GROMACS .gro file of C-alpha atoms in nm:
model
  387
    1MET     CA    1  12.491   2.983  -2.805
    2PHE     CA    2  12.611   3.125  -3.136
    3GLU     CA    3  12.661   2.776  -3.272
    4ASP     CA    4  12.304   2.669  -3.192
    5ARG     CA    5  12.162   2.986  -3.350
    6TYR     CA    6  12.386   2.942  -3.655
    7LYS     CA    7  12.282   2.580  -3.698
    8SER     CA    8  11.916   2.678  -3.669
    9MET     CA    9  11.955   2.946  -3.937
   10TYR     CA   10  12.135   2.703  -4.163
   11GLU     CA   11  11.860   2.442  -4.137
   12GLN     CA   12  11.599   2.700  -4.237
   13ILE     CA   13  11.749   2.752  -4.581
   14VAL     CA   14  11.531   2.544  -4.812
   15PRO     CA   15  11.489   2.619  -5.185
   16ASP     CA   16  11.156   2.579  -5.358
   17GLU     CA   17  11.070   2.268  -5.556
   18SER     CA   18  11.105   2.438  -5.896
   19LEU     CA   19  11.462   2.536  -5.819
   20ILE     CA   20  11.550   2.183  -5.710
   21SER     CA   21  11.403   2.042  -6.033
   22LYS     CA   22  11.586   2.302  -6.241
   23THR     CA   23  11.915   2.222  -6.071
   24ILE     CA   24  11.880   1.847  -6.114
   25GLU     CA   25  11.790   1.898  -6.481
   26ARG     CA   26  12.099   2.117  -6.533
   27ILE     CA   27  12.327   1.859  -6.369
   28ASN     CA   28  12.181   1.582  -6.587
   29GLN     CA   29  12.231   1.793  -6.899
   30GLN     CA   30  12.593   1.863  -6.805
   31ALA     CA   31  12.657   1.497  -6.734
   32GLY     CA   32  12.529   1.406  -7.080
   33SER     CA   33  12.718   1.679  -7.262
   34LYS     CA   34  12.995   1.575  -7.498
   35LYS     CA   35  13.175   1.904  -7.465
   36SER     CA   36  13.503   1.901  -7.279
   37LYS     CA   37  13.552   2.133  -6.986
   38ALA     CA   38  13.812   2.322  -7.187
   39GLU     CA   39  13.541   2.414  -7.438
   40LEU     CA   40  13.356   2.599  -7.165
   41TYR     CA   41  13.629   2.863  -7.159
   42ASP     CA   42  13.609   3.167  -7.383
   43THR     CA   43  13.853   3.162  -7.673
   44LYS     CA   44  13.908   3.474  -7.880
   45LEU     CA   45  14.127   3.577  -8.168
   46ASN     CA   46  14.314   3.905  -8.155
   47GLY     CA   47  14.404   3.981  -8.516
   48ASN     CA   48  14.637   3.706  -8.633
   49GLU     CA   49  14.766   3.637  -8.284
   50PRO     CA   50  14.629   3.343  -8.087
   51TYR     CA   51  14.490   3.499  -7.771
   52ARG     CA   52  14.292   3.355  -7.488
   53THR     CA   53  14.186   3.493  -7.154
   54TRP     CA   54  14.236   3.276  -6.847
   55LEU     CA   55  14.534   3.036  -6.830
   56PRO     CA   56  14.799   2.885  -7.059
   57LYS     CA   57  14.712   2.539  -7.190
   58ALA     CA   58  14.979   2.382  -6.975
   59LYS     CA   59  14.802   2.523  -6.671
   60GLN     CA   60  14.450   2.543  -6.809
   61SER     CA   61  14.362   2.178  -6.759
   62LYS     CA   62  14.483   2.205  -6.402
   63GLY     CA   63  14.278   2.519  -6.356
   64ILE     CA   64  13.970   2.355  -6.500
   65ARG     CA   65  14.007   2.054  -6.276
   66LEU     CA   66  14.052   2.289  -5.983
   67PHE     CA   67  13.732   2.480  -6.055
   68PHE     CA   68  13.521   2.168  -6.099
   69LYS     CA   69  13.691   1.967  -5.829
   70CYS     CA   70  13.640   2.254  -5.586
   71ALA     CA   71  13.269   2.292  -5.653
   72THR     CA   72  13.219   2.129  -5.315
   73ALA     CA   73  13.448   2.381  -5.153
   74ALA     CA   74  13.275   2.670  -5.328
   75ALA     CA   75  12.939   2.544  -5.210
   76VAL     CA   76  13.066   2.520  -4.854
   77ILE     CA   77  13.191   2.878  -4.868
   78LEU     CA   78  12.865   3.009  -5.001
   79VAL     CA   79  12.658   2.808  -4.753
   80PHE     CA   80  12.845   2.960  -4.463
   81THR     CA   81  12.848   3.310  -4.604
   82PHE     CA   82  12.474   3.320  -4.658
   83ALA     CA   83  12.353   3.089  -4.380
   84VAL     CA   84  12.418   3.367  -4.133
   85MET     CA   85  12.178   3.585  -4.334
   86PRO     CA   86  11.899   3.364  -4.476
   87ALA     CA   87  11.717   3.667  -4.618
   88ILE     CA   88  12.012   3.740  -4.845
   89ALA     CA   89  12.052   3.376  -4.943
   90ALA     CA   90  11.690   3.364  -5.052
   91ASN     CA   91  11.769   3.619  -5.324
   92VAL     CA   92  12.063   3.428  -5.467
   93PRO     CA   93  11.939   3.115  -5.648
   94VAL     CA   94  12.289   3.022  -5.762
   95ILE     CA   95  12.371   2.947  -5.398
   96TYR     CA   96  12.107   2.676  -5.393
   97GLU     CA   97  12.231   2.531  -5.719
   98LEU     CA   98  12.575   2.488  -5.566
   99MET     CA   99  12.429   2.345  -5.245
  100TYR     CA  100  12.240   2.077  -5.435
  101MET     CA  101  12.551   1.970  -5.624
  102VAL     CA  102  12.691   1.836  -5.295
  103SER     CA  103  12.566   1.720  -4.959
  104PRO     CA  104  12.486   2.017  -4.733
  105SER     CA  105  12.623   1.816  -4.439
  106THR     CA  106  12.974   1.889  -4.564
  107ALA     CA  107  12.938   2.241  -4.428
  108GLN     CA  108  12.935   2.117  -4.069
  109PHE     CA  109  13.312   2.079  -4.075
  110PHE     CA  110  13.381   2.447  -4.141
  111MET     CA  111  13.380   2.726  -3.885
  112PRO     CA  112  13.248   3.066  -4.001
  113VAL     CA  113  13.493   3.353  -3.953
  114GLN     CA  114  13.367   3.648  -4.160
  115LYS     CA  115  13.641   3.895  -4.078
  116SER     CA  116  13.728   4.145  -4.351
  117CYS     CA  117  13.951   4.435  -4.447
  118GLU     CA  118  13.897   4.702  -4.715
  119ASP     CA  119  14.156   4.909  -4.901
  120ASN     CA  120  14.166   5.073  -5.243
  121GLY     CA  121  13.807   4.970  -5.312
  122ILE     CA  122  13.885   4.599  -5.261
  123ARG     CA  123  13.747   4.390  -4.976
  124MET     CA  124  13.938   4.085  -4.852
  125GLU     CA  125  13.733   3.856  -4.629
  126VAL     CA  126  13.817   3.540  -4.436
  127VAL     CA  127  13.500   3.337  -4.486
  128SER     CA  128  13.554   3.009  -4.304
  129THR     CA  129  13.814   2.768  -4.168
  130TYR     CA  130  13.845   2.395  -4.124
  131ILE     CA  131  14.102   2.276  -3.870
  132HIS     CA  132  14.200   1.909  -3.861
  133GLU     CA  133  14.505   1.788  -3.671
  134ASP     CA  134  14.814   1.965  -3.810
  135THR     CA  135  14.634   2.120  -4.109
  136ALA     CA  136  14.421   2.431  -4.155
  137GLU     CA  137  14.210   2.507  -4.462
  138VAL     CA  138  14.100   2.867  -4.498
  139TYR     CA  139  13.870   3.024  -4.755
  140ILE     CA  140  13.939   3.387  -4.841
  141THR     CA  141  13.761   3.610  -5.092
  142LEU     CA  142  13.865   3.923  -5.281
  143GLN     CA  143  13.583   4.147  -5.403
  144ASP     CA  144  13.611   4.464  -5.611
  145LEU     CA  145  13.360   4.711  -5.469
  146THR     CA  146  13.418   4.986  -5.726
  147GLY     CA  147  13.531   4.836  -6.057
  148ASN     CA  148  13.641   4.525  -6.246
  149ARG     CA  149  13.992   4.467  -6.119
  150VAL     CA  150  13.907   4.124  -5.977
  151ASP     CA  151  13.833   3.860  -6.241
  152GLU     CA  152  13.861   3.486  -6.305
  153THR     CA  153  14.237   3.518  -6.365
  154THR     CA  154  14.318   3.700  -6.040
  155ASP     CA  155  14.653   3.593  -5.898
  156LEU     CA  156  14.798   3.697  -5.562
  157TYR     CA  157  15.134   3.658  -5.733
  158ASP     CA  158  15.334   3.556  -5.424
  159SER     CA  159  15.252   3.891  -5.263
  160TYR     CA  160  15.064   3.728  -4.977
  161SER     CA  161  15.214   3.659  -4.634
  162ILE     CA  162  15.105   3.412  -4.368
  163HIS     CA  163  15.218   3.494  -4.015
  164LEU     CA  164  15.201   3.212  -3.760
  165PRO     CA  165  15.372   3.140  -3.427
  166PHE     CA  166  15.517   2.814  -3.562
  167ASP     CA  167  15.699   2.680  -3.867
  168SER     CA  168  15.471   2.568  -4.147
  169SER     CA  169  15.425   2.527  -4.521
  170ALA     CA  170  15.133   2.675  -4.712
  171THR     CA  171  14.969   2.700  -5.053
  172CYS     CA  172  14.714   2.946  -5.190
  173ASP     CA  173  14.497   2.856  -5.491
  174LEU     CA  174  14.219   3.031  -5.680
  175VAL     CA  175  13.917   2.799  -5.662
  176GLY     CA  176  13.628   3.006  -5.793
  177TYR     CA  177  13.500   3.335  -5.930
  178ASP     CA  178  13.155   3.495  -5.915
  179GLU     CA  179  13.112   3.738  -6.204
  180LYS     CA  180  12.798   3.901  -6.061
  181THR     CA  181  12.965   4.016  -5.741
  182ARG     CA  182  13.318   4.040  -5.889
  183THR     CA  183  13.445   3.807  -5.617
  184ALA     CA  184  13.737   3.563  -5.640
  185THR     CA  185  13.768   3.283  -5.385
  186PHE     CA  186  14.098   3.137  -5.270
  187LEU     CA  187  14.173   2.825  -5.067
  188ILE     CA  188  14.472   2.840  -4.833
  189ARG     CA  189  14.613   2.514  -4.697
  190ILE     CA  190  14.855   2.537  -4.407
  191THR     CA  191  15.044   2.241  -4.261
  192GLN     CA  192  15.236   2.274  -3.937
  193TRP     CA  193  15.585   2.121  -3.933
  194GLY     CA  194  15.629   1.877  -3.647
  195ASN     CA  195  15.294   1.700  -3.681
  196ARG     CA  196  15.133   1.893  -3.394
  197ARG     CA  197  14.778   2.021  -3.370
  198ILE     CA  198  14.750   2.388  -3.464
  199GLU     CA  199  14.408   2.459  -3.313
  200GLY     CA  200  14.404   2.763  -3.086
  201SER     CA  201  14.671   2.961  -3.271
  202LYS     CA  202  14.612   3.293  -3.444
  203LEU     CA  203  14.688   3.353  -3.810
  204THR     CA  204  14.751   3.683  -3.986
  205PHE     CA  205  14.700   3.679  -4.362
  206SER     CA  206  14.812   3.983  -4.560
  207VAL     CA  207  14.820   4.077  -4.928
  208GLY     CA  208  15.014   4.366  -5.083
  209CYS     CA  209  14.909   4.339  -5.448
  210PHE     CA  210  14.747   4.117  -5.708
  211ILE     CA  211  14.739   4.087  -6.085
  212SER     CA  212  14.446   4.015  -6.315
  213GLY     CA  213  14.342   4.039  -6.679
  214LYS     CA  214  14.574   3.755  -6.781
  215ARG     CA  215  14.636   3.705  -7.152
  216ALA     CA  216  14.785   3.408  -7.333
  217TYR     CA  217  14.956   3.413  -7.674
  218GLU     CA  218  15.006   3.050  -7.762
  219ASP     CA  219  15.169   2.861  -8.046
  220VAL     CA  220  15.290   3.186  -8.202
  221PRO     CA  221  15.505   3.134  -8.516
  222ILE     CA  222  15.831   3.330  -8.490
  223LYS     CA  223  15.911   3.481  -8.829
  224ILE     CA  224  16.285   3.427  -8.817
  225ASP     CA  225  16.465   3.212  -9.074
  226LEU     CA  226  16.668   2.972  -8.859
  227SER     CA  227  16.889   2.871  -9.152
  228SER     CA  228  17.028   3.225  -9.159
  229VAL     CA  229  17.117   3.238  -8.789
  230GLY     CA  230  17.480   3.336  -8.732
  231LYS     CA  231  17.751   3.128  -8.569
  232SER     CA  232  17.930   3.386  -8.360
  233PRO     CA  233  17.703   3.625  -8.171
  234LYS     CA  234  17.870   3.840  -7.908
  235THR     CA  235  17.854   3.663  -7.571
  236LYS     CA  236  17.940   3.724  -7.208
  237GLU     CA  237  17.957   3.534  -6.880
  238THR     CA  238  17.696   3.660  -6.634
  239LYS     CA  239  17.531   3.572  -6.306
  240ILE     CA  240  17.200   3.394  -6.348
  241TYR     CA  241  16.896   3.396  -6.120
  242GLY     CA  242  16.742   3.069  -6.235
  243VAL     CA  243  16.759   2.769  -6.466
  244SER     CA  244  16.503   2.528  -6.609
  245GLY     CA  245  16.457   2.264  -6.875
  246PRO     CA  246  16.452   1.884  -6.910
  247ASN     CA  247  16.829   1.857  -6.962
  248VAL     CA  248  16.958   2.135  -6.739
  249ASP     CA  249  17.156   1.893  -6.521
  250LYS     CA  250  17.341   1.765  -6.827
  251TYR     CA  251  17.454   2.107  -6.949
  252LEU     CA  252  17.465   2.304  -6.622
  253PRO     CA  253  17.562   2.060  -6.345
  254ILE     CA  254  17.485   2.186  -5.996
  255ASP     CA  255  17.828   2.246  -5.845
  256LYS     CA  256  17.744   2.564  -5.654
  257SER     CA  257  17.445   2.750  -5.514
  258ILE     CA  258  17.224   2.934  -5.761
  259VAL     CA  259  17.334   3.273  -5.623
  260ASP     CA  260  17.690   3.198  -5.733
  261ARG     CA  261  17.616   3.037  -6.069
  262THR     CA  262  17.705   3.193  -6.401
  263ALA     CA  263  17.636   3.105  -6.762
  264THR     CA  264  17.743   3.212  -7.110
  265VAL     CA  265  17.468   3.421  -7.270
  266ILE     CA  266  17.427   3.637  -7.578
  267VAL     CA  267  17.489   4.007  -7.517
  268PRO     CA  268  17.142   4.166  -7.549
  269SER     CA  269  17.089   4.381  -7.857
  270ASP     CA  270  16.807   4.605  -7.975
  271THR     CA  271  16.479   4.431  -8.051
  272ILE     CA  272  16.513   4.179  -8.335
  273TYR     CA  273  16.151   4.064  -8.337
  274SER     CA  274  15.845   4.102  -8.110
  275PRO     CA  275  15.630   3.787  -8.107
  276ALA     CA  276  15.376   3.935  -7.862
  277ASP     CA  277  15.308   4.260  -7.684
  278GLY     CA  278  15.572   4.311  -7.415
  279PHE     CA  279  15.806   4.037  -7.539
  280ASP     CA  280  16.116   4.130  -7.743
  281ILE     CA  281  16.367   3.889  -7.895
  282THR     CA  282  16.705   4.048  -7.823
  283GLY     CA  283  16.946   3.775  -7.928
  284ILE     CA  284  16.972   3.463  -8.143
  285GLY     CA  285  17.266   3.262  -8.268
  286TYR     CA  286  17.485   2.954  -8.228
  287VAL     CA  287  17.713   2.942  -7.924
  288ASP     CA  288  17.944   2.641  -7.882
  289GLY     CA  289  17.739   2.444  -8.133
  290MET     CA  290  17.403   2.509  -7.964
  291LEU     CA  291  17.119   2.739  -8.070
  292HIS     CA  292  17.055   3.024  -7.823
  293ILE     CA  293  16.737   3.236  -7.837
  294GLN     CA  294  16.686   3.524  -7.593
  295PHE     CA  295  16.387   3.740  -7.509
  296ALA     CA  296  16.342   4.038  -7.276
  297THR     CA  297  16.051   4.162  -7.065
  298ALA     CA  298  16.011   4.475  -6.854
  299ASP     CA  299  15.791   4.535  -6.547
  300ARG     CA  300  15.777   4.162  -6.479
  301SER     CA  301  15.713   4.230  -6.110
  302LYS     CA  302  15.385   4.395  -6.215
  303ASN     CA  303  15.265   4.170  -6.496
  304ASP     CA  304  15.420   3.824  -6.440
  305SER     CA  305  15.525   3.813  -6.806
  306HIS     CA  306  15.679   3.479  -6.897
  307GLY     CA  307  15.700   3.241  -7.190
  308TYR     CA  308  15.915   2.991  -7.373
  309PHE     CA  309  16.036   2.888  -7.718
  310TYR     CA  310  16.014   2.553  -7.893
  311LEU     CA  311  16.070   2.408  -8.238
  312LYS     CA  312  15.845   2.216  -8.475
  313ASP     CA  313  15.967   1.974  -8.738
  314LYS     CA  314  15.811   1.937  -9.083
  315ASP     CA  315  15.554   1.692  -8.943
  316GLY     CA  316  15.445   1.939  -8.676
  317ASN     CA  317  15.612   1.755  -8.389
  318LYS     CA  318  15.710   1.980  -8.098
  319ILE     CA  319  16.072   1.987  -7.977
  320LEU     CA  320  16.131   2.150  -7.639
  321TYR     CA  321  16.443   2.343  -7.545
  322ASP     CA  322  16.715   2.153  -7.357
  323TYR     CA  323  16.758   2.417  -7.088
  324SER     CA  324  16.715   2.786  -7.018
  325VAL     CA  325  16.878   3.050  -6.798
  326GLY     CA  326  16.753   3.382  -6.666
  327PHE     CA  327  16.945   3.697  -6.586
  328VAL     CA  328  16.875   4.061  -6.505
  329GLU     CA  329  17.019   4.394  -6.621
  330TYR     CA  330  16.953   4.750  -6.504
  331GLY     CA  331  16.953   5.069  -6.709
  332GLU     CA  332  17.055   5.241  -6.385
  333PRO     CA  333  17.227   5.028  -6.120
  334GLY     CA  334  16.983   4.937  -5.842
  335ASN     CA  335  16.689   5.125  -5.998
  336GLU     CA  336  16.404   4.872  -6.013
  337ASP     CA  337  16.215   5.088  -6.262
  338THR     CA  338  16.492   5.026  -6.517
  339LYS     CA  339  16.517   4.649  -6.460
  340ILE     CA  340  16.490   4.420  -6.762
  341VAL     CA  341  16.458   4.043  -6.722
  342TYR     CA  342  16.614   3.819  -6.987
  343ASP     CA  343  16.543   3.452  -7.052
  344GLU     CA  344  16.764   3.253  -7.287
  345TYR     CA  345  16.657   2.917  -7.432
  346ILE     CA  346  16.912   2.668  -7.562
  347PHE     CA  347  16.858   2.386  -7.812
  348ASP     CA  348  17.116   2.114  -7.879
  349ILE     CA  349  17.052   2.085  -8.252
  350PRO     CA  350  17.341   2.103  -8.505
  351GLN     CA  351  17.336   2.409  -8.728
  352ASP     CA  352  17.337   2.197  -9.045
  353GLU     CA  353  17.005   2.044  -8.934
  354ILE     CA  354  16.827   2.357  -8.809
  355SER     CA  355  16.669   2.432  -9.149
  356ASN     CA  356  16.440   2.132  -9.085
  357TYR     CA  357  16.268   2.319  -8.804
  358ALA     CA  358  16.050   2.626  -8.748
  359LEU     CA  359  16.055   2.839  -8.434
  360TYR     CA  360  15.744   2.891  -8.218
  361GLY     CA  361  15.668   3.039  -7.878
  362SER     CA  362  15.400   3.072  -7.613
  363PHE     CA  363  15.379   3.386  -7.400
  364TYR     CA  364  15.173   3.489  -7.097
  365THR     CA  365  15.117   3.823  -6.928
  366SER     CA  366  14.859   4.018  -6.729
  367GLY     CA  367  14.706   4.355  -6.803
  368LEU     CA  368  14.629   4.487  -6.456
  369TYR     CA  369  14.832   4.532  -6.139
  370THR     CA  370  14.654   4.643  -5.820
  371GLU     CA  371  14.828   4.748  -5.499
  372GLY     CA  372  14.682   4.776  -5.152
  373ASN     CA  373  14.725   4.683  -4.788
  374TRP     CA  374  14.491   4.403  -4.687
  375GLN     CA  375  14.542   4.222  -4.357
  376VAL     CA  376  14.317   4.007  -4.138
  377THR     CA  377  14.403   3.829  -3.811
  378PHE     CA  378  14.178   3.546  -3.696
  379PRO     CA  379  14.187   3.242  -3.463
  380LEU     CA  380  14.231   2.888  -3.590
  381GLN     CA  381  13.940   2.717  -3.421
  382SER     CA  382  13.768   2.391  -3.498
  383LYS     CA  383  13.393   2.345  -3.487
  384ASP     CA  384  13.259   2.080  -3.252
  385VAL     CA  385  13.056   1.838  -3.459
  386GLU     CA  386  12.796   1.604  -3.318
  387GLN     CA  387  12.870   1.249  -3.419
   0.00000   0.00000   0.00000
């Protein structure tokens, strides 16, 4: 009964001819444009520091592809959200523009859910689901009802939980943002382990916090003369929480679990240089013939601050670090408010050659951390589709 009524409502949504013409014209103009998608993003300068809202370059191209690739998905979400209320849809021309970028028949595969939860002025809504065999695709939106805490950089920051009665793997990606309504849309993909159908189960999706207002400081020159770097900084052996880098296996072979691994690091000092707001260089020097550079960040759990160093030769060629390690120290043992996270980057370049290089870095952080308690439980149901 509901399905027939829903289908009838959906089929009644027809834009006027002028809107169709306008949309087709816009698509043709975009297809003929020589601008890259990256140029569509806002780039700003903050004093002498390179600053850009949205994502780091390494992730930006992926983000751009995601937004454009998921135009179909965004259209499907909007079709289902507004098809239930044609009167509302009639007042939102952008919905039609999205619909006419793809075939409206795509929407038949998704089942409307429209269950929501509000806390701290933020509404989280499960919009629609698509169940096929052992996979579920779920569209969820976050909307700020009172301010501007939700933006195009909103990140659930691993604070979300997916509760299911079976083992599974899942991903959650930002796929769109509507500035008018301050609404971010996320696509959750869940795959059940064991290759069994998951239709009929219930899913509980919860979020405890999110971050937004991301800032990027890229290709920042570090004003430290590498030729004057000392040979014997004070070092210590400490437990590390993570490693990375293209040559980490060469220098730190995996002979034990990460929780038991240690590394030689520079003993952190007072701030030597601050390349960006919230990032402090606390150690630099040669250890066992390799250049070590260390930076510290505080409140990382609330701002996702991260970055990396690299070198450039006299021709401007970029030389990445060989490996890096991360470790944590507390001003007061066990007090999370006093936790400082350190990352140390190591370059295998002889000291007598280091004067041929200049030090650079790229750093990323967010300006807003929002807490709340959002939770929605809904069934994983497929929509019967007439063949």
